[in-house]
Structures are given as structure tokens and as C-alpha cells.
Amino acid sequence: MNLNTTTRPTIVLAPGFMTDYDMWSDFVPFLKDYNVIYADFREGATLQELAASNLQRCPERFILMGFSLGGYIARHMVYQAPERVEALILIGTSTRPTVPPVTDGPAAKMFRGMSRSALKRAVHVERENDEVLIARLKDMGERLGAEVFARLSALQRKSDLEKMHTIPCPVLVVTADQDRLRTMQEAQEMAEAAKAPLMVLEHCGHMMPMEEPEQLAEMVLPWISSALGQSR
């Protein structure tokens, strides 16, 4: 994580389950007016620990964008340091609780990247055979490796829906019309709880920053400019 910030606003990008900086590679070129920092999964066995670890590597004030699992972590970053987050964008995420799967140690150690069937379900049906996209997704999982897979798989994701109304900064919720991993209802729940606008990407699956980076930028960046103008 790079702390060499400038006078430009800083955006911190929190990735999804078994993804890393490459999740944002197609989206970051649209952030030329911002200093960009990548959150990661290097430290922490709970959502709270992952949030605290990333906060230590963030500047004093920043905009926070969380994708999928990164949305859970991003919200915990806000709960721990509400005065530091200027705006929160939640992409393809949820507040619903999940129970960790029963995974024994040997199985986790044998991890060799996400399965092709899981990766195909994560994208729009028309991109299931996009070999470049699927390879990039698989490469991210392989880079992170078995230890991160076991740690993230064991995370207890408890619902924080009733707590979202306490978030003091402007919030934006983004979903996609063809997301097969998260439902429209989950996005609507978050938007209602945070009194936030809900924006829907068209012709897009779950991997929104990779599948539709330009459409995502066209939605999110004007909102950020407006939100910063209102909060300053």
C-alpha cells in the first residue's frame, strides 16, 4: 500500500474474495484525478482485524470503495474510523451474514486457485468463455495462495444492516443487473439502511470493475465529486 499521497483526494480500493490489485486495473485509468491506494488481505483473521490493518496503511482522510468481500471490510473501516472516510462506495456486496464452510486443513493447503466453474459464475453469462478474463481471475487467486484462501474462507461475516444508519459519510450502493452472486434485494437493503442512492450497471455480472470499468466510472465519479462537494 502506497502512502505517497498528493494534494489530490485519495481513493482506497478494497478487493473481493481472492482478488487483488488486478481487480481494479481496468478501472484505475479513470481515476487520474485521484491518488489510488490498494487495500489487501495481508493481515487479519476477522473483518475487524482486516479493517484495522488496512486503516494503518491509509492516509488521514480518504474515499473508500469496497467490492464484494471488500465491502464488508470497508464498512468495518468506517465503523472503526468514521471521521477519516469522506465517502463510501459499496460495489457488488451485501450485509447478509455468511457461515464459513467446513474446510479441513489439508483441503485448504491443496488450494491451487479458484475453480473454473466458480469463476464462470462470477461473470456475465456471455463472458463465461472469455479466456483472458477467466485467466486473470484465476491468477489472482493463485497469487494470494492457500494461506489467504483458508483465512478468508473462515471469516465470520455477521450482518451489520442495523448499523449502517450510523455511517456518517455519503454512501453509494452499486450493483449489476446480471450479478449471479449477489441479488438486487441485497443491494436495495443496503441502500435503504444507509439512505443511499442505488445505481445498477447494465449487461454486467459480479466482477463489475473488470467487466464494465467505463460504465462503473461514469456512474461513480460524478457521484464522488458531488458527495465531496457536499461534505466539505
Coordinates of N, CA and C in Angstrom, one line a residue:
M1 N 0.8 -1.2 0.0 CA 0.0 0.0 0.0 C 0.9 1.2 0.0
N2 N 0.7 2.1 -0.9 CA 1.5 3.3 -1.1 C 0.9 4.5 -0.3
L3 N 1.7 5.1 0.6 CA 1.2 6.3 1.3 C 1.8 7.6 0.8
N4 N 2.4 7.5 -0.4 CA 2.9 8.8 -1.0 C 1.7 9.5 -1.7
T5 N 1.0 10.2 -0.8 CA -0.2 10.9 -1.3 C 0.2 12.3 -1.8
T6 N -0.8 12.9 -2.6 CA -0.6 14.3 -3.1 C -1.7 15.1 -2.5
T7 N -1.9 16.3 -3.1 CA -3.0 17.1 -2.7 C -4.3 16.7 -3.3
R8 N -4.2 15.7 -4.2 CA -5.4 15.2 -4.8 C -6.1 14.3 -3.8
P9 N -7.5 14.2 -3.9 CA -8.2 13.2 -3.0 C -7.6 11.8 -3.2
T10 N -7.7 11.0 -2.1 CA -7.2 9.6 -2.2 C -8.4 8.7 -2.2
I11 N -8.4 7.7 -3.1 CA -9.3 6.6 -3.1 C -8.7 5.3 -2.7
V12 N -9.2 4.7 -1.7 CA -8.7 3.4 -1.3 C -9.7 2.3 -1.8
L13 N -9.1 1.3 -2.5 CA -9.8 0.3 -3.2 C -9.7 -1.0 -2.5
A14 N -10.8 -1.6 -2.0 CA -10.8 -2.8 -1.2 C -11.3 -4.0 -2.1
P15 N -10.5 -5.0 -2.4 CA -10.9 -6.0 -3.4 C -11.8 -7.1 -2.8
G16 N -12.3 -8.0 -3.7 CA -13.2 -9.0 -3.3 C -12.5 -10.3 -2.9
F17 N -13.2 -11.3 -2.6 CA -12.7 -12.6 -2.1 C -11.7 -13.1 -3.2
M18 N -10.5 -13.4 -2.7 CA -9.4 -14.0 -3.5 C -9.1 -13.2 -4.8
T19 N -9.2 -11.9 -4.6 CA -8.8 -11.0 -5.7 C -7.8 -10.0 -5.1
D20 N -7.0 -9.3 -6.0 CA -6.0 -8.3 -5.6 C -6.1 -7.1 -6.4
Y21 N -5.0 -6.4 -6.5 CA -4.9 -5.1 -7.3 C -5.4 -5.2 -8.7
D22 N -5.2 -6.4 -9.3 CA -5.6 -6.5 -10.7 C -7.1 -6.4 -10.9
M23 N -7.9 -6.6 -9.8 CA -9.3 -6.4 -9.9 C -9.7 -5.0 -10.4
W24 N -8.8 -4.1 -10.1 CA -9.1 -2.7 -10.4 C -8.3 -2.1 -11.6
S25 N -7.5 -3.0 -12.2 CA -6.6 -2.5 -13.3 C -7.3 -1.8 -14.4
D26 N -8.5 -2.2 -14.8 CA -9.2 -1.6 -15.9 C -9.9 -0.3 -15.5
F27 N -10.2 -0.2 -14.2 CA -10.9 0.9 -13.6 C -10.0 2.1 -13.2
V28 N -8.8 1.8 -12.7 CA -7.9 2.8 -12.2 C -7.6 3.9 -13.3
P29 N -7.4 3.6 -14.6 CA -7.1 4.6 -15.5 C -8.1 5.8 -15.5
F30 N -9.3 5.5 -15.0 CA -10.4 6.6 -14.9 C -10.2 7.4 -13.7
L31 N -9.3 7.1 -12.8 CA -9.1 7.8 -11.5 C -7.9 8.7 -11.6
K32 N -7.6 9.3 -12.7 CA -6.4 10.2 -12.9 C -6.4 11.4 -12.0
D33 N -7.6 11.8 -11.5 CA -7.7 13.0 -10.6 C -7.5 12.6 -9.2
Y34 N -7.2 11.3 -8.9 CA -7.2 10.8 -7.5 C -5.9 10.1 -7.3
N35 N -5.4 10.1 -6.0 CA -4.4 9.2 -5.6 C -5.0 7.9 -5.2
V36 N -4.4 6.8 -5.7 CA -5.0 5.5 -5.5 C -4.2 4.6 -4.6
I37 N -4.9 4.0 -3.7 CA -4.2 3.1 -2.7 C -5.0 1.8 -2.8
Y38 N -4.3 0.6 -2.7 CA -4.9 -0.7 -2.8 C -5.0 -1.3 -1.4
A39 N -6.2 -1.6 -0.9 CA -6.3 -2.4 0.3 C -6.0 -3.8 0.0
D40 N -5.7 -4.6 1.0 CA -5.3 -6.0 0.8 C -5.7 -6.9 2.0
F41 N -5.4 -8.2 1.8 CA -5.7 -9.1 2.9 C -4.5 -9.6 3.6
R42 N -3.4 -8.9 3.7 CA -2.2 -9.4 4.2 C -2.2 -9.7 5.7
E43 N -3.0 -9.0 6.5 CA -3.1 -9.2 7.9 C -4.5 -9.2 8.4
G44 N -4.8 -10.2 9.2 CA -6.2 -10.2 9.9 C -6.9 -11.5 9.7
A45 N -7.5 -12.0 10.8 CA -8.3 -13.3 10.7 C -9.8 -13.0 10.9
T46 N -10.1 -11.7 11.1 CA -11.5 -11.3 11.3 C -11.7 -10.0 10.4
L47 N -13.0 -9.7 10.2 CA -13.3 -8.5 9.4 C -12.7 -7.3 10.2
Q48 N -12.8 -7.3 11.5 CA -12.4 -6.2 12.3 C -10.8 -6.0 12.2
E49 N -10.1 -7.1 12.2 CA -8.7 -7.1 12.1 C -8.2 -6.7 10.7
L50 N -8.9 -7.2 9.7 CA -8.6 -6.7 8.3 C -8.8 -5.2 8.2
A51 N -9.9 -4.7 8.7 CA -10.2 -3.3 8.7 C -9.1 -2.5 9.4
A52 N -8.7 -2.9 10.6 CA -7.7 -2.2 11.4 C -6.4 -2.2 10.7
S53 N -6.0 -3.3 10.1 CA -4.7 -3.5 9.4 C -4.7 -2.5 8.2
N54 N -5.7 -2.4 7.5 CA -5.7 -1.5 6.3 C -5.8 -0.1 6.7
L55 N -6.5 0.3 7.8 CA -6.5 1.6 8.2 C -5.2 2.2 8.6
Q56 N -4.3 1.3 9.1 CA -2.9 1.7 9.5 C -2.1 2.1 8.3
R57 N -2.5 1.7 7.1 CA -1.8 2.0 5.9 C -2.5 3.0 5.0
C58 N -3.5 3.6 5.5 CA -4.3 4.6 4.8 C -3.9 6.1 5.3
P59 N -4.1 7.1 4.4 CA -3.9 8.4 4.9 C -5.0 8.9 5.9
E60 N -4.8 10.1 6.4 CA -5.7 10.6 7.4 C -7.2 10.7 6.9
R61 N -7.3 11.1 5.6 CA -8.7 11.2 5.1 C -8.7 10.6 3.7
F62 N -9.8 9.9 3.4 CA -9.8 9.2 2.1 C -11.2 8.8 1.7
I63 N -11.4 8.5 0.4 CA -12.6 8.0 -0.1 C -12.4 6.4 -0.1
L64 N -13.5 5.7 0.2 CA -13.3 4.2 0.3 C -14.3 3.5 -0.6
M65 N -13.7 2.6 -1.4 CA -14.5 1.8 -2.4 C -14.3 0.4 -2.1
G66 N -15.4 -0.4 -1.7 CA -15.2 -1.8 -1.4 C -16.1 -2.7 -2.3
F67 N -15.4 -3.7 -2.9 CA -16.1 -4.6 -3.8 C -16.3 -5.9 -3.1
S68 N -17.5 -6.5 -3.1 CA -17.8 -7.8 -2.7 C -17.3 -8.0 -1.2
L69 N -16.5 -8.9 -0.9 CA -15.9 -9.0 0.4 C -15.3 -7.7 0.9
G70 N -14.7 -7.0 0.0 CA -14.1 -5.7 0.3 C -15.2 -4.7 0.9
G71 N -16.4 -4.9 0.5 CA -17.5 -4.1 1.0 C -17.7 -4.3 2.5
Y72 N -17.6 -5.6 3.0 CA -17.7 -5.9 4.4 C -16.5 -5.2 5.1
I73 N -15.3 -5.4 4.6 CA -14.1 -4.8 5.2 C -14.2 -3.3 5.2
A74 N -14.7 -2.7 4.1 CA -14.8 -1.2 4.0 C -15.7 -0.7 5.1
R75 N -16.9 -1.3 5.3 CA -17.8 -0.9 6.3 C -17.2 -0.9 7.7
H76 N -16.4 -2.0 8.0 CA -15.8 -2.0 9.3 C -14.7 -1.0 9.4
M77 N -14.0 -0.6 8.3 CA -13.1 0.5 8.4 C -13.8 1.8 8.8
V78 N -15.0 2.0 8.2 CA -15.8 3.2 8.6 C -16.2 3.1 10.1
Y79 N -16.7 2.0 10.5 CA -17.1 1.9 11.9 C -16.0 2.2 12.9
Q80 N -14.7 1.8 12.5 CA -13.6 2.0 13.4 C -13.0 3.4 13.3
A81 N -13.2 4.1 12.1 CA -12.6 5.4 12.0 C -13.6 6.3 11.1
P82 N -14.8 6.5 11.6 CA -15.8 7.3 10.8 C -15.3 8.7 10.4
E83 N -14.5 9.3 11.2 CA -14.0 10.6 10.9 C -13.0 10.7 9.7
R84 N -12.5 9.6 9.3 CA -11.5 9.5 8.3 C -12.0 9.3 6.9
V85 N -13.2 8.7 6.8 CA -13.8 8.3 5.5 C -14.7 9.4 5.0
E86 N -14.3 10.0 3.8 CA -15.1 11.1 3.2 C -16.3 10.6 2.5
A87 N -16.2 9.5 1.9 CA -17.3 8.9 1.1 C -17.1 7.4 1.0
L88 N -18.2 6.6 0.9 CA -18.1 5.2 0.9 C -18.9 4.7 -0.3
I89 N -18.3 3.9 -1.2 CA -18.9 3.3 -2.3 C -18.9 1.8 -2.2
L90 N -20.1 1.1 -2.1 CA -20.2 -0.3 -1.9 C -20.6 -1.0 -3.2
I91 N -19.8 -1.9 -3.8 CA -20.0 -2.4 -5.1 C -20.2 -3.9 -5.0
G92 N -21.3 -4.5 -5.5 CA -21.5 -5.9 -5.5 C -21.3 -6.6 -4.2
T93 N -21.8 -6.0 -3.2 CA -21.6 -6.5 -1.8 C -22.9 -6.7 -1.1
S94 N -22.9 -7.0 0.2 CA -24.1 -7.4 0.9 C -23.8 -7.1 2.4
T95 N -24.9 -7.1 3.2 CA -24.8 -7.1 4.6 C -25.2 -8.4 5.3
R96 N -25.6 -9.3 4.4 CA -26.1 -10.6 4.9 C -25.1 -11.5 5.5
P97 N -25.4 -12.2 6.6 CA -24.4 -13.0 7.3 C -24.1 -14.2 6.4
T98 N -22.9 -14.7 6.6 CA -22.5 -16.0 5.9 C -21.8 -16.8 6.9
V99 N -22.0 -18.1 6.8 CA -21.4 -19.1 7.7 C -20.2 -19.7 7.0
P100 N -19.0 -19.7 7.6 CA -17.8 -20.3 6.9 C -18.0 -21.7 6.6
P101 N -17.6 -22.2 5.4 CA -17.7 -23.6 5.1 C -16.8 -24.5 5.9
V102 N -17.2 -25.7 6.1 CA -16.4 -26.7 6.8 C -15.2 -27.1 5.9
T103 N -14.1 -26.5 6.1 CA -12.9 -26.8 5.3 C -11.8 -27.3 6.2
D104 N -11.3 -28.5 6.0 CA -10.2 -29.0 6.8 C -8.9 -28.5 6.3
G105 N -7.9 -28.6 7.2 CA -6.6 -28.0 6.9 C -6.0 -28.5 5.6
P106 N -5.9 -29.9 5.4 CA -5.3 -30.4 4.2 C -6.0 -29.9 2.9
A107 N -7.3 -29.7 3.0 CA -8.0 -29.3 1.8 C -7.6 -27.8 1.4
A108 N -7.5 -27.0 2.5 CA -7.1 -25.6 2.3 C -5.7 -25.5 1.7
K109 N -4.8 -26.4 2.2 CA -3.4 -26.4 1.8 C -3.3 -26.8 0.4
M110 N -4.2 -27.6 -0.2 CA -4.2 -28.0 -1.5 C -4.7 -27.0 -2.5
F111 N -5.1 -25.8 -2.0 CA -5.7 -24.8 -2.9 C -4.8 -24.4 -4.0
R112 N -5.3 -24.4 -5.3 CA -4.5 -24.1 -6.4 C -5.2 -23.0 -7.3
G113 N -6.0 -22.2 -6.6 CA -6.7 -21.2 -7.3 C -8.2 -21.5 -7.4
M114 N -9.0 -20.5 -7.7 CA -10.5 -20.8 -7.7 C -10.8 -21.7 -8.9
S115 N -11.9 -22.5 -8.8 CA -12.3 -23.4 -9.8 C -12.8 -22.6 -11.0
R116 N -12.7 -23.2 -12.2 CA -13.3 -22.6 -13.4 C -14.8 -22.4 -13.3
S117 N -15.5 -23.3 -12.7 CA -16.9 -23.2 -12.6 C -17.3 -22.0 -11.7
A118 N -16.6 -21.8 -10.6 CA -16.8 -20.7 -9.7 C -16.5 -19.4 -10.4
L119 N -15.5 -19.3 -11.2 CA -15.1 -18.1 -11.9 C -16.1 -17.8 -13.0
K120 N -16.6 -18.8 -13.7 CA -17.6 -18.5 -14.7 C -18.9 -18.0 -14.2
R121 N -19.3 -18.4 -13.0 CA -20.5 -17.9 -12.4 C -20.3 -16.5 -11.9
A122 N -19.1 -16.1 -11.7 CA -18.8 -14.7 -11.2 C -18.9 -13.6 -12.3
V123 N -19.0 -14.0 -13.6 CA -19.1 -13.1 -14.6 C -20.4 -13.2 -15.4
H124 N -20.7 -12.2 -16.2 CA -21.8 -12.3 -17.1 C -21.8 -13.5 -17.9
V125 N -23.0 -14.1 -18.2 CA -23.0 -15.4 -18.9 C -22.4 -15.3 -20.3
E126 N -22.4 -14.1 -20.9 CA -21.8 -14.0 -22.2 C -20.3 -13.9 -22.1
R127 N -19.7 -13.8 -20.9 CA -18.3 -13.8 -20.8 C -17.7 -15.0 -20.1
E128 N -18.5 -16.0 -20.0 CA -18.0 -17.3 -19.4 C -16.8 -17.9 -20.1
N129 N -16.8 -17.7 -21.4 CA -15.7 -18.2 -22.2 C -14.7 -17.2 -22.6
D130 N -14.7 -16.1 -21.9 CA -13.6 -15.0 -22.1 C -12.4 -15.5 -21.4
E131 N -11.5 -16.2 -22.2 CA -10.4 -16.8 -21.6 C -9.4 -15.8 -20.9
V132 N -9.3 -14.6 -21.4 CA -8.4 -13.7 -20.8 C -8.9 -13.2 -19.5
L133 N -10.2 -13.0 -19.4 CA -10.8 -12.5 -18.1 C -10.8 -13.7 -17.1
I134 N -11.1 -14.9 -17.5 CA -11.1 -16.0 -16.6 C -9.7 -16.3 -16.1
A135 N -8.7 -16.2 -17.0 CA -7.3 -16.4 -16.6 C -6.8 -15.3 -15.6
R136 N -7.2 -14.1 -15.8 CA -6.9 -13.0 -14.8 C -7.5 -13.3 -13.4
L137 N -8.7 -13.7 -13.4 CA -9.4 -14.1 -12.1 C -8.7 -15.2 -11.4
K138 N -8.3 -16.3 -12.2 CA -7.6 -17.4 -11.6 C -6.2 -17.0 -11.1
D139 N -5.5 -16.2 -11.9 CA -4.2 -15.8 -11.5 C -4.2 -15.0 -10.1
M140 N -5.2 -14.2 -9.9 CA -5.3 -13.5 -8.6 C -5.4 -14.5 -7.5
G141 N -6.2 -15.5 -7.6 CA -6.3 -16.5 -6.5 C -5.0 -17.2 -6.3
E142 N -4.4 -17.6 -7.4 CA -3.1 -18.3 -7.2 C -2.0 -17.4 -6.6
R143 N -2.0 -16.1 -6.9 CA -1.1 -15.2 -6.3 C -1.3 -15.1 -4.8
L144 N -2.5 -15.0 -4.4 CA -2.8 -14.9 -2.9 C -2.5 -16.2 -2.2
G145 N -2.9 -17.3 -2.8 CA -2.4 -18.6 -2.3 C -3.3 -19.2 -1.2
A146 N -2.8 -20.4 -0.7 CA -3.6 -21.2 0.2 C -3.8 -20.6 1.5
E147 N -2.8 -19.9 2.1 CA -3.0 -19.3 3.4 C -4.1 -18.3 3.4
V148 N -4.1 -17.4 2.4 CA -5.1 -16.3 2.3 C -6.5 -17.0 2.1
F149 N -6.5 -18.0 1.2 CA -7.8 -18.7 0.9 C -8.4 -19.3 2.2
A150 N -7.6 -19.9 3.0 CA -8.1 -20.5 4.3 C -8.6 -19.5 5.2
R151 N -7.8 -18.4 5.3 CA -8.2 -17.3 6.3 C -9.4 -16.6 5.9
L152 N -9.6 -16.3 4.6 CA -10.8 -15.6 4.1 C -12.0 -16.5 4.1
S153 N -11.8 -17.8 3.9 CA -12.9 -18.7 3.9 C -13.5 -18.9 5.3
A154 N -12.6 -18.7 6.3 CA -13.0 -18.8 7.7 C -13.6 -17.6 8.3
L155 N -13.7 -16.5 7.6 CA -14.2 -15.2 8.1 C -15.7 -15.4 8.5
Q156 N -16.0 -14.8 9.7 CA -17.4 -14.8 10.1 C -17.9 -13.4 9.7
R157 N -18.9 -13.5 8.7 CA -19.5 -12.3 8.2 C -20.9 -12.1 8.9
K158 N -20.9 -11.3 9.9 CA -22.2 -11.1 10.6 C -22.9 -9.9 10.0
S159 N -24.2 -9.9 10.0 CA -24.9 -8.8 9.4 C -24.7 -7.5 10.2
D160 N -24.5 -6.4 9.4 CA -24.4 -5.1 10.1 C -25.4 -4.2 9.5
L161 N -26.5 -4.8 9.0 CA -27.5 -3.9 8.3 C -28.1 -2.9 9.3
E162 N -28.3 -3.3 10.5 CA -28.9 -2.4 11.5 C -27.9 -1.3 11.9
K163 N -26.7 -1.5 11.6 CA -25.7 -0.5 12.0 C -25.4 0.5 10.9
M164 N -25.8 0.2 9.7 CA -25.4 1.1 8.5 C -26.0 2.5 8.6
H165 N -27.0 2.7 9.4 CA -27.6 4.0 9.5 C -26.6 5.0 10.3
T166 N -25.6 4.4 11.0 CA -24.7 5.2 11.8 C -23.5 5.7 10.9
I167 N -23.4 5.2 9.7 CA -22.3 5.7 8.8 C -22.5 7.2 8.5
P168 N -21.6 8.1 8.9 CA -21.8 9.5 8.8 C -21.5 10.1 7.4
C169 N -20.7 9.4 6.6 CA -20.3 10.0 5.3 C -21.4 9.6 4.3
P170 N -21.3 10.3 3.1 CA -22.2 9.9 2.0 C -21.9 8.4 1.6
V171 N -22.9 7.7 1.2 CA -22.8 6.3 0.8 C -23.5 6.1 -0.6
L172 N -22.8 5.3 -1.4 CA -23.4 4.9 -2.7 C -23.3 3.4 -2.8
V173 N -24.4 2.8 -3.2 CA -24.5 1.4 -3.5 C -24.6 1.1 -5.0
V174 N -23.8 0.2 -5.4 CA -23.7 -0.2 -6.8 C -23.9 -1.7 -7.0
T175 N -24.8 -2.1 -7.9 CA -25.0 -3.5 -8.2 C -25.0 -3.6 -9.7
A176 N -25.2 -4.9 -10.2 CA -25.3 -5.1 -11.6 C -26.5 -6.0 -11.9
D177 N -27.1 -5.8 -13.1 CA -28.3 -6.4 -13.5 C -28.2 -7.9 -13.7
Q178 N -27.0 -8.4 -13.9 CA -26.8 -9.8 -14.2 C -25.8 -10.4 -13.2
D179 N -25.8 -9.9 -12.0 CA -24.9 -10.5 -10.9 C -25.5 -11.7 -10.4
R180 N -24.8 -12.9 -10.6 CA -25.3 -14.2 -10.1 C -24.9 -14.5 -8.7
L181 N -24.1 -13.7 -8.1 CA -23.6 -14.0 -6.8 C -24.3 -13.1 -5.7
R182 N -24.7 -11.9 -6.1 CA -25.4 -11.1 -5.1 C -26.7 -10.6 -5.8
T183 N -27.8 -10.5 -5.0 CA -29.1 -10.2 -5.5 C -29.4 -8.7 -5.5
M184 N -30.3 -8.3 -6.3 CA -30.8 -6.9 -6.3 C -31.4 -6.6 -4.9
Q185 N -32.0 -7.5 -4.3 CA -32.6 -7.3 -2.9 C -31.5 -6.9 -1.9
E186 N -30.4 -7.6 -2.0 CA -29.3 -7.3 -1.1 C -28.8 -5.9 -1.2
A187 N -28.7 -5.4 -2.5 CA -28.3 -4.0 -2.7 C -29.4 -3.1 -2.2
Q188 N -30.6 -3.4 -2.5 CA -31.7 -2.5 -2.0 C -31.7 -2.4 -0.5
E189 N -31.5 -3.5 0.2 CA -31.4 -3.4 1.6 C -30.4 -2.5 2.1
M190 N -29.2 -2.5 1.6 CA -28.1 -1.6 2.0 C -28.4 -0.2 1.7
A191 N -29.0 0.1 0.5 CA -29.3 1.4 0.1 C -30.3 2.0 1.0
E192 N -31.3 1.2 1.4 CA -32.4 1.7 2.3 C -31.8 2.0 3.7
A193 N -31.0 1.1 4.2 CA -30.4 1.2 5.5 C -29.5 2.4 5.6
A194 N -28.8 2.7 4.6 CA -27.8 3.8 4.6 C -28.4 5.1 4.1
K195 N -29.7 5.0 3.6 CA -30.3 6.2 2.9 C -29.4 6.6 1.8
A196 N -29.0 5.7 1.0 CA -28.1 5.9 -0.1 C -28.7 5.7 -1.4
P197 N -28.2 6.3 -2.5 CA -28.7 6.0 -3.8 C -28.2 4.6 -4.3
L198 N -29.0 4.0 -5.1 CA -28.6 2.7 -5.7 C -28.5 2.8 -7.2
M199 N -27.3 2.5 -7.7 CA -27.1 2.5 -9.2 C -26.8 1.1 -9.7
V200 N -27.4 0.8 -10.9 CA -27.3 -0.5 -11.5 C -26.6 -0.5 -12.8
L201 N -25.5 -1.3 -12.8 CA -24.7 -1.5 -14.1 C -25.5 -2.4 -15.0
E202 N -25.6 -2.1 -16.3 CA -26.3 -2.9 -17.2 C -25.4 -3.9 -18.0
H203 N -26.0 -5.1 -18.3 CA -25.3 -6.1 -19.0 C -23.9 -6.5 -18.4
C204 N -24.0 -6.7 -17.1 CA -22.8 -6.9 -16.3 C -23.0 -8.0 -15.2
G205 N -22.0 -8.8 -15.0 CA -22.0 -9.8 -13.9 C -21.4 -9.2 -12.7
H206 N -21.0 -10.1 -11.8 CA -20.5 -9.8 -10.5 C -19.2 -9.0 -10.5
M207 N -18.3 -9.3 -11.4 CA -17.0 -8.7 -11.4 C -17.0 -7.3 -12.1
M208 N -17.7 -6.4 -11.5 CA -18.0 -5.2 -12.1 C -16.8 -4.3 -12.5
P209 N -15.8 -4.2 -11.6 CA -14.6 -3.3 -12.0 C -13.9 -3.9 -13.2
M210 N -14.0 -5.2 -13.4 CA -13.3 -5.8 -14.6 C -14.1 -5.9 -15.8
E211 N -15.4 -6.2 -15.6 CA -16.3 -6.4 -16.7 C -16.8 -5.0 -17.4
E212 N -17.1 -4.1 -16.5 CA -17.6 -2.8 -17.0 C -17.0 -1.6 -16.4
P213 N -15.6 -1.5 -16.5 CA -14.9 -0.4 -15.8 C -15.4 1.0 -16.2
E214 N -15.6 1.2 -17.5 CA -16.0 2.5 -18.0 C -17.4 2.9 -17.5
Q215 N -18.3 1.9 -17.6 CA -19.7 2.2 -17.1 C -19.7 2.5 -15.6
L216 N -18.9 1.8 -14.9 CA -18.7 2.0 -13.5 C -18.2 3.4 -13.2
A217 N -17.2 3.8 -13.9 CA -16.6 5.1 -13.7 C -17.6 6.2 -14.0
E218 N -18.4 6.0 -15.1 CA -19.4 7.0 -15.5 C -20.4 7.2 -14.4
M219 N -20.7 6.1 -13.7 CA -21.7 6.2 -12.6 C -21.1 6.8 -11.3
V220 N -19.9 6.3 -10.9 CA -19.4 6.6 -9.6 C -18.7 7.9 -9.5
L221 N -17.9 8.3 -10.5 CA -17.1 9.5 -10.4 C -17.9 10.8 -10.2
P222 N -19.0 11.0 -11.0 CA -19.8 12.2 -10.8 C -20.4 12.2 -9.4
W223 N -20.8 11.0 -8.9 CA -21.3 11.0 -7.5 C -20.3 11.4 -6.5
I224 N -19.1 10.9 -6.7 CA -18.0 11.2 -5.7 C -17.8 12.7 -5.7
S225 N -17.7 13.3 -6.9 CA -17.5 14.8 -6.9 C -18.6 15.5 -6.2
S226 N -19.8 15.1 -6.4 CA -21.0 15.7 -5.7 C -20.9 15.5 -4.2
A227 N -20.6 14.3 -3.8 CA -20.5 13.9 -2.4 C -19.4 14.7 -1.7
L228 N -18.3 14.9 -2.3 CA -17.2 15.6 -1.7 C -17.6 17.1 -1.6
G229 N -18.2 17.6 -2.6 CA -18.7 19.0 -2.5 C -19.6 19.2 -1.4
Q230 N -20.5 18.3 -1.1 CA -21.5 18.4 -0.1 C -20.9 18.3 1.3
S231 N -19.8 17.4 1.4 CA -19.3 17.1 2.7 C -18.2 18.1 3.2
R232 N -17.7 18.9 2.3 CA -16.6 19.8 2.6 C -17.1 21.3 2.8

